[in-house]
Coordinates of C-alpha atoms in Angstrom, one line a residue:
M521 CA -71.7 -10.8 152.1
S522 CA -71.4 -9.2 155.5
L523 CA -68.1 -9.0 157.4
I524 CA -69.3 -11.4 160.1
T525 CA -70.5 -14.0 157.6
Q526 CA -67.3 -13.8 155.7
L527 CA -65.2 -14.3 158.9
A528 CA -67.4 -17.3 160.0
Q529 CA -67.1 -18.9 156.5
E530 CA -63.4 -18.5 156.5
A531 CA -63.1 -20.0 160.0
K532 CA -65.2 -23.0 159.0
S533 CA -63.0 -23.6 155.9
A534 CA -59.8 -23.2 157.9
A535 CA -61.0 -25.7 160.6
Y536 CA -61.1 -28.5 158.0
E537 CA -57.4 -28.0 157.3
L538 CA -56.5 -28.0 161.0
A539 CA -58.5 -31.1 161.9
V540 CA -56.0 -33.4 160.2
L541 CA -52.8 -31.5 161.2
E542 CA -50.2 -33.7 162.9
E543 CA -49.4 -33.1 166.6
S544 CA -45.7 -32.4 165.9
K545 CA -46.7 -29.6 163.5
K546 CA -49.2 -28.1 165.9
N547 CA -46.5 -28.0 168.6
Q548 CA -44.0 -26.3 166.4
V549 CA -46.5 -23.6 165.5
L550 CA -47.5 -23.1 169.1
Q551 CA -43.8 -22.8 170.2
D552 CA -43.3 -20.2 167.5
M553 CA -46.3 -18.3 168.8
A554 CA -44.9 -18.3 172.3
D555 CA -41.6 -17.0 171.0
A556 CA -43.3 -14.3 168.9
I557 CA -45.3 -13.0 171.9
R558 CA -42.1 -12.8 174.0
A559 CA -40.1 -11.1 171.3
N560 CA -42.8 -8.5 170.8
K561 CA -43.7 -7.9 174.5
Q562 CA -42.8 -4.2 174.3
K563 CA -45.1 -3.6 171.3
I564 CA -48.0 -5.3 173.2
I565 CA -47.4 -3.3 176.3
E566 CA -47.3 0.0 174.4
V567 CA -50.6 -0.8 172.8
N568 CA -52.1 -2.0 176.1
Q569 CA -51.0 1.1 178.1
K570 CA -53.0 3.3 175.8
E571 CA -56.1 1.2 176.3
V572 CA -55.6 1.2 180.1
A573 CA -55.2 5.0 180.1
R574 CA -58.5 5.3 178.1
A575 CA -60.2 2.9 180.4
K576 CA -59.2 4.9 183.5
E577 CA -60.3 8.1 181.8
N578 CA -63.7 6.5 181.1
N579 CA -63.9 5.4 184.8
L580 CA -64.0 1.7 184.0
E581 CA -64.4 -0.2 187.3
A582 CA -61.3 -1.3 189.0
S583 CA -61.8 -5.0 188.5
M584 CA -62.1 -4.5 184.7
V585 CA -59.0 -2.4 184.6
D586 CA -57.1 -5.1 186.4
R587 CA -58.2 -7.7 183.9
L588 CA -57.2 -5.3 181.0
I589 CA -53.6 -4.7 182.2
L590 CA -50.8 -6.5 180.4
N591 CA -47.3 -6.1 181.9
E592 CA -44.1 -8.2 181.4
A593 CA -45.1 -10.7 183.9
R594 CA -48.6 -11.3 182.4
I595 CA -47.2 -11.5 178.9
E596 CA -44.7 -14.0 180.1
D597 CA -47.5 -16.0 181.7
M598 CA -49.3 -16.0 178.2
A599 CA -46.1 -17.4 176.6
V600 CA -45.6 -20.0 179.3
G601 CA -49.2 -21.0 179.0
I602 CA -48.8 -21.7 175.3
E603 CA -45.6 -23.7 176.0
T604 CA -47.5 -25.7 178.6
I605 CA -50.1 -26.6 175.9
V606 CA -47.2 -27.8 173.7
E607 CA -46.3 -30.3 176.4
L608 CA -49.8 -31.6 176.8
P609 CA -51.0 -34.6 174.7
D610 CA -53.2 -33.8 171.7
P611 CA -56.7 -35.2 172.5
V612 CA -57.7 -35.3 168.8
G613 CA -57.7 -38.9 167.4
A614 CA -57.7 -40.6 170.8
T615 CA -60.0 -43.6 170.8
R616 CA -62.0 -45.6 173.3
D617 CA -62.8 -49.2 172.6
F618 CA -66.3 -50.4 173.3
G619 CA -65.6 -53.9 172.1
K620 CA -67.6 -56.1 169.6
R621 CA -71.3 -56.5 169.4
P622 CA -72.8 -60.0 169.2
N623 CA -73.3 -59.4 165.5
G624 CA -69.5 -58.8 165.0
L625 CA -69.6 -55.0 164.7
D626 CA -66.5 -53.4 166.3
I627 CA -67.4 -50.2 168.1
K628 CA -65.0 -47.4 169.1
K629 CA -65.3 -43.7 169.9
M630 CA -62.8 -41.1 168.6
R631 CA -62.1 -37.6 169.9
I632 CA -62.6 -34.9 167.3
P633 CA -62.6 -31.1 167.3
L634 CA -65.8 -29.1 168.0
G635 CA -65.1 -27.2 164.7
V636 CA -65.4 -23.4 165.1
V637 CA -65.5 -21.9 168.6
C638 CA -66.6 -18.4 169.1
M639 CA -65.4 -16.6 172.3
I640 CA -67.2 -13.5 173.4
Y641 CA -65.5 -11.7 176.3
E642 CA -64.9 -8.4 177.9
A643 CA -61.7 -6.6 179.0
R644 CA -59.4 -9.7 179.0
P645 CA -56.8 -9.5 176.3
N646 CA -55.0 -12.6 177.6
V647 CA -58.0 -14.6 176.5
T648 CA -56.8 -14.0 172.9
A649 CA -53.6 -16.0 173.4
D650 CA -55.1 -18.6 175.7
A651 CA -58.1 -19.3 173.5
G652 CA -56.1 -19.1 170.3
A653 CA -53.6 -21.7 171.5
L654 CA -56.0 -24.0 173.1
C655 CA -58.3 -24.1 170.1
F656 CA -55.4 -24.6 167.7
K657 CA -54.0 -27.5 169.6
S658 CA -57.5 -29.1 169.9
G659 CA -58.1 -28.7 166.2
N660 CA -60.6 -25.9 166.3
A661 CA -60.7 -22.5 164.5
V662 CA -61.6 -19.7 166.9
I663 CA -63.4 -16.4 166.4
L664 CA -62.7 -13.9 169.2
R665 CA -65.0 -11.0 169.9
G666 CA -63.5 -9.0 172.8
G667 CA -64.8 -5.9 174.4
K668 CA -63.9 -2.5 173.0
E669 CA -61.7 -1.8 176.0
A670 CA -59.2 -4.5 174.9
L671 CA -59.7 -4.5 171.2
D672 CA -56.3 -3.1 170.2
S673 CA -54.4 -5.4 172.6
S674 CA -56.3 -8.4 171.3
L675 CA -55.6 -7.4 167.7
A676 CA -51.9 -7.0 168.5
I677 CA -51.7 -10.5 170.1
A678 CA -53.8 -12.2 167.4
G679 CA -51.7 -10.5 164.7
L680 CA -48.5 -12.1 166.0
M681 CA -50.2 -15.5 166.1
Q682 CA -51.5 -15.0 162.6
E683 CA -48.1 -14.2 161.3
V684 CA -46.8 -17.5 162.7
L685 CA -49.7 -19.3 161.0
E686 CA -48.9 -17.8 157.7
K687 CA -45.3 -18.6 158.1
H688 CA -46.3 -22.3 158.4
N689 CA -48.6 -22.0 155.4
L690 CA -51.7 -22.3 157.5
P691 CA -54.8 -20.0 157.1
K692 CA -54.8 -17.0 159.5
A693 CA -58.5 -17.5 159.8
L694 CA -57.8 -20.2 162.4
I695 CA -57.4 -17.3 164.9
T696 CA -59.7 -14.4 164.1
V697 CA -60.4 -11.3 166.1
V698 CA -63.6 -9.4 165.1
P699 CA -62.1 -5.9 164.4
N700 CA -65.2 -4.0 165.2
P701 CA -66.9 -4.0 168.7
D702 CA -70.3 -2.9 167.4
R703 CA -72.9 -4.8 169.4
A704 CA -75.0 -5.3 166.2
L705 CA -72.1 -7.3 164.8
M706 CA -72.1 -9.5 168.0
Q707 CA -75.7 -10.3 167.4
E708 CA -75.0 -11.3 163.8
L709 CA -72.1 -13.4 165.1
M710 CA -74.4 -15.3 167.5
N711 CA -76.7 -16.1 164.5
Q712 CA -74.1 -18.0 162.5
R713 CA -75.2 -21.5 163.3
E714 CA -74.3 -22.7 159.9
Y715 CA -70.6 -22.0 160.5
I716 CA -70.1 -21.7 164.3
D717 CA -70.4 -24.8 166.5
V718 CA -70.3 -23.3 170.0
I719 CA -70.2 -20.0 171.7
I720 CA -68.3 -19.4 175.0
P721 CA -69.0 -16.1 176.7
R722 CA -66.7 -14.9 179.5
G723 CA -67.5 -11.8 181.4
G724 CA -70.0 -10.2 183.7
E725 CA -73.5 -11.5 184.5
G726 CA -75.1 -9.1 182.0
L727 CA -72.9 -10.4 179.1
I728 CA -73.5 -14.0 179.9
N729 CA -77.3 -13.5 180.1
Y730 CA -77.4 -11.5 176.9
V731 CA -75.5 -14.2 175.0
T732 CA -77.5 -17.0 176.4
D733 CA -80.8 -15.3 175.7
N734 CA -80.0 -14.2 172.1
A735 CA -77.7 -16.8 170.6
K736 CA -78.9 -19.3 168.0
V737 CA -75.7 -21.3 168.5
P738 CA -75.2 -23.6 171.5
V739 CA -73.7 -21.7 174.5
I740 CA -71.4 -23.0 177.2
Q741 CA -71.8 -20.5 180.0
H742 CA -68.9 -19.2 182.0
F743 CA -70.9 -17.6 184.7
K744 CA -69.9 -15.4 187.7
G745 CA -67.8 -16.8 190.5
V746 CA -69.5 -16.5 193.9
C747 CA -67.0 -18.7 195.7
H748 CA -67.3 -19.6 199.4
L749 CA -64.9 -20.8 202.1
Y750 CA -66.7 -22.9 204.8
V751 CA -64.6 -23.2 208.0
D752 CA -65.8 -26.3 209.8
K753 CA -65.8 -26.9 213.5
E754 CA -62.8 -29.3 213.0
A755 CA -60.8 -26.8 211.0
D756 CA -57.2 -25.9 211.6
L757 CA -57.7 -22.2 212.1
D758 CA -54.3 -21.2 210.9
K759 CA -55.0 -23.0 207.6
A760 CA -58.4 -21.4 207.5
M761 CA -56.9 -17.9 207.9
N762 CA -54.4 -18.5 205.1
L763 CA -57.1 -19.8 202.8
L764 CA -59.3 -16.8 203.5
L765 CA -56.5 -14.2 203.0
N766 CA -55.2 -15.8 199.8
G767 CA -58.7 -16.4 198.4
K768 CA -59.9 -12.8 199.1
T769 CA -56.9 -10.5 198.9
Q770 CA -54.3 -12.0 196.5
R771 CA -56.2 -10.9 193.5
T772 CA -59.7 -9.6 193.8
G773 CA -61.0 -9.0 190.2
V774 CA -61.0 -12.7 189.2
C775 CA -63.8 -15.3 189.2
N776 CA -62.0 -17.7 191.6
A777 CA -61.6 -15.1 194.4
L778 CA -63.6 -15.7 197.6
E779 CA -66.8 -13.7 197.9
G780 CA -68.3 -15.5 201.0
L781 CA -67.0 -16.9 204.3
L782 CA -69.1 -19.3 206.3
V783 CA -68.0 -20.2 209.8
H784 CA -69.3 -23.0 212.1
E785 CA -70.8 -21.5 215.2
A786 CA -68.7 -23.8 217.4
I787 CA -65.5 -22.0 216.5
A788 CA -66.9 -18.6 215.6
S789 CA -65.8 -16.9 218.9
D790 CA -62.2 -18.2 218.5
F791 CA -61.9 -17.5 214.8
L792 CA -63.9 -14.4 213.9
P793 CA -62.1 -11.9 216.1
K794 CA -58.9 -12.9 214.2
V795 CA -60.8 -12.6 210.9
A796 CA -61.9 -9.0 211.8
E797 CA -58.4 -8.0 212.6
A798 CA -56.8 -9.6 209.5
L799 CA -59.3 -8.3 207.1
S800 CA -59.2 -4.8 208.6
E801 CA -55.4 -4.8 207.9
H802 CA -56.2 -5.5 204.2
N803 CA -59.0 -2.9 204.1
V804 CA -61.6 -5.4 203.2
K805 CA -65.2 -4.2 203.4
L806 CA -67.4 -6.6 205.3
H807 CA -71.1 -7.6 204.8
V808 CA -72.7 -9.6 207.6
D809 CA -76.2 -10.5 209.0
E810 CA -77.5 -9.6 212.4
R811 CA -76.3 -12.9 214.0
T812 CA -72.7 -12.3 212.8
S813 CA -72.6 -8.6 213.4
K814 CA -71.4 -8.9 217.1
W815 CA -68.0 -9.8 215.9
F816 CA -67.9 -7.0 213.2
P817 CA -69.4 -3.8 214.7
D818 CA -68.4 -1.7 211.8
A819 CA -69.6 -4.0 209.1
D820 CA -72.5 -3.4 206.6
I821 CA -75.6 -5.3 207.9
I822 CA -77.5 -7.2 205.2
E823 CA -80.6 -9.3 205.0
E824 CA -80.3 -12.9 204.0
S825 CA -81.2 -12.0 200.5
G826 CA -78.1 -9.8 200.4
Y827 CA -75.8 -12.8 200.2
G828 CA -74.6 -14.2 196.9
E829 CA -73.0 -11.0 195.5
E830 CA -69.9 -11.2 193.3
Y831 CA -67.9 -8.2 194.6
L832 CA -64.7 -8.6 192.5
D833 CA -63.1 -6.2 195.0
L834 CA -61.9 -6.0 198.6
E835 CA -65.3 -7.0 199.9
I836 CA -66.7 -10.2 201.4
A837 CA -69.9 -11.5 202.9
I838 CA -69.6 -13.4 206.2
R839 CA -72.1 -15.6 207.9
V840 CA -72.1 -17.8 211.0
V841 CA -73.8 -21.2 210.3
D842 CA -75.3 -23.8 212.6
D843 CA -73.4 -26.7 211.1
I844 CA -72.3 -28.2 207.8
D845 CA -75.9 -28.7 206.7
H846 CA -76.6 -25.0 207.1
A847 CA -73.4 -24.3 205.1
L848 CA -74.5 -26.6 202.3
K849 CA -77.9 -25.0 202.1
H850 CA -76.4 -21.6 202.0
I851 CA -74.1 -22.6 199.1
A852 CA -76.9 -24.3 197.3
R853 CA -78.9 -21.1 197.4
F854 CA -76.2 -18.4 196.9
G855 CA -73.3 -20.2 195.1
S856 CA -72.8 -20.0 191.3
N857 CA -71.6 -23.6 190.5
H858 CA -68.0 -22.3 190.2
T859 CA -65.7 -23.1 193.2
E860 CA -66.4 -24.0 196.8
V861 CA -63.9 -24.7 199.6
I862 CA -64.1 -26.4 203.0
C863 CA -61.4 -26.2 205.7
T864 CA -61.6 -29.2 208.0
E865 CA -59.5 -31.9 209.5
D866 CA -62.6 -34.2 209.6
Q867 CA -62.4 -36.5 206.6
A868 CA -66.0 -37.5 206.8
A869 CA -67.1 -33.8 206.6
A870 CA -64.7 -33.2 203.7
T871 CA -66.0 -36.2 201.8
R872 CA -69.6 -35.1 202.4
F873 CA -68.9 -31.6 201.3
Q874 CA -67.2 -32.7 198.1
R875 CA -70.0 -35.1 197.2
T876 CA -72.8 -32.7 198.1
V877 CA -71.8 -29.3 196.8
D878 CA -72.9 -28.6 193.3
A879 CA -69.9 -26.7 191.9
S880 CA -67.5 -27.4 189.1
V881 CA -64.5 -27.4 191.5
V882 CA -64.8 -28.4 195.2
M883 CA -61.7 -28.1 197.3
V884 CA -60.6 -29.4 200.7
N885 CA -58.0 -27.3 202.6
A886 CA -56.8 -25.5 199.4
S887 CA -57.3 -22.0 198.2
S888 CA -60.0 -21.2 195.7
R889 CA -57.3 -19.4 193.7
F890 CA -56.2 -22.9 192.4
S891 CA -59.5 -23.2 190.5
D892 CA -57.7 -22.4 187.2
G893 CA -56.7 -24.5 184.2
S894 CA -53.0 -23.9 184.5
Q895 CA -53.0 -24.7 188.2
L896 CA -54.9 -27.9 187.6
G897 CA -52.5 -29.1 184.9
L898 CA -54.6 -28.2 181.9
G899 CA -52.2 -25.5 180.6
A900 CA -54.0 -22.3 179.7
E901 CA -57.8 -22.5 180.1
I902 CA -60.5 -21.2 177.8
G903 CA -62.6 -20.5 180.8
I904 CA -64.5 -22.2 183.7
A905 CA -67.8 -23.7 182.6
T906 CA -70.6 -23.4 185.1
T907 CA -73.2 -25.2 183.0
K908 CA -73.3 -29.0 182.5
L909 CA -73.1 -29.7 178.9
H910 CA -70.1 -31.8 177.9
A911 CA -67.8 -29.6 180.1
Y912 CA -68.0 -28.5 183.7
G913 CA -65.2 -26.5 185.4
P914 CA -61.9 -25.3 183.8
M915 CA -61.9 -26.1 180.1
G916 CA -58.7 -27.3 178.7
L917 CA -57.9 -29.3 175.5
E918 CA -60.2 -32.3 176.0
S919 CA -63.1 -30.0 176.8
L920 CA -62.7 -28.4 173.3
T921 CA -63.3 -31.8 171.7
T922 CA -66.2 -34.2 171.4
E923 CA -66.5 -37.8 170.3
K924 CA -67.8 -39.6 167.3
Y925 CA -68.5 -43.4 166.9
L926 CA -66.4 -45.5 164.7
V927 CA -68.2 -48.7 163.6
N928 CA -66.3 -51.3 161.6
G929 CA -68.1 -54.3 160.1
E930 CA -67.7 -57.1 157.6
G931 CA -70.8 -56.5 155.6
Q932 CA -73.4 -56.9 158.3
I933 CA -77.0 -55.7 157.6
R934 CA -79.8 -55.1 160.0
S935 CA -82.8 -57.4 159.8

C-alpha cells in the first residue's frame, strides 16, 4: 500500500469517530490546541525562520515570502482563530423541518460533515491551523498538502495539534500533513476518490488550474482575487481614499487586496489627482489606459486586455468609466468572483451594484480587506470559494458540512 493511500484510508476511518463526537469535547480539544500553539510559539518561529531564509535564498517572490512568514503576532492570530471557532455553534446535527407530507411522512434535513477534506496549498503555514481546527469542529478529517516552502512549519503546527488529539484518545489521522512535497504524490492524492470527499486548493492560478484539471475528486476552487473598488459619482471622496489605501497598501500579498480602481468620469478630475499623490507616497506602481493616463503621466500604459491582473504587490490598474453600467461591465469581464466594492452615498446605486455584481462578497463603503472569514464572524476560514457549488465566499464551519434527509414514517409504502 502506498503512503498516500494509507494516509487517505486512515483519515476516512478517523472521520467516522469524529462524526459523533459531542460539541463540548470538540471545544475542549480545540482550546487545548490553541494553548499548545501559544506555548510552543518559539519552536514554531525557529522552524519558520529557517524556511523563510531558504525561500529568500531561492528568490521566492515577495508575496509568497510574506505568506510564509510566521511571527508572534501571526501565531497569536492562529490561536485566537481557534478560540473563535470554540465559541461558534457546532453545525453538525442541526436540523431543518420540512413538515409532513400528505401521506404522513415527516421530513427533515440534518447537517452532517463532508467526511474527508483535502487541502492543497502553497506557502501558507497558517492554513494548517485554520483548516485543522475548522475541519475538526465541523466533524471532518483533513489531509493537508502544503508547498515545499512551508512544509517544516506545517509539520510543526500539525504535530502540536496531533499531540492534543492523542492526549484526548482521538486518532491523529484527523489532522494529517503529507510529509513529502513530491508532485507525483499530489497527483496520487487527487485520485483518492474512494476516501477523500472534496479537495480545496488555495494558491496561485497555476495551482488552482492544475488541481481542477487533474483531480478525480470534487474540487471547490479558491481562485485568484482580482478585487475592484468602484468610486461612484455620488461617493464621499474621503471615504473612497481610505478604502483605496487600506485595500491596496495595508497588505499586498493577499487575495482580498485591491487590484483595480474604477472611477466615475464625473468625479475623476477631483479625485484622481489626489489618488496620484497618495499612491506615489506609497510607491504604488500604476497601470492605466490612454483615457486615464492624463492624470498619471508616469504610469504604465496598457491596452484594455491588460486589465484583470492579480499583482499581489504595490501595483494597481486604474480606469475611468462612463457610469455604473460601464463599471459593472468591466467587473464582469475582469473580476474573479472574489470581492468587489462600491463607494457611494446613493442607496439605489449601492443596491444595484450589490444585486448585479457576480462576486462572493460585494461591499458598500467598506474595505475589501474585510472579505475574510474571521472579519465576517466565521472564525478562521478555510478559504474563499469562488465557484458556486454548495459554498460561495469565505468558508467557515457550515460550509464544511452538507445536509441529508431524515424521513420518519409509520409503515407507509408507495403504491
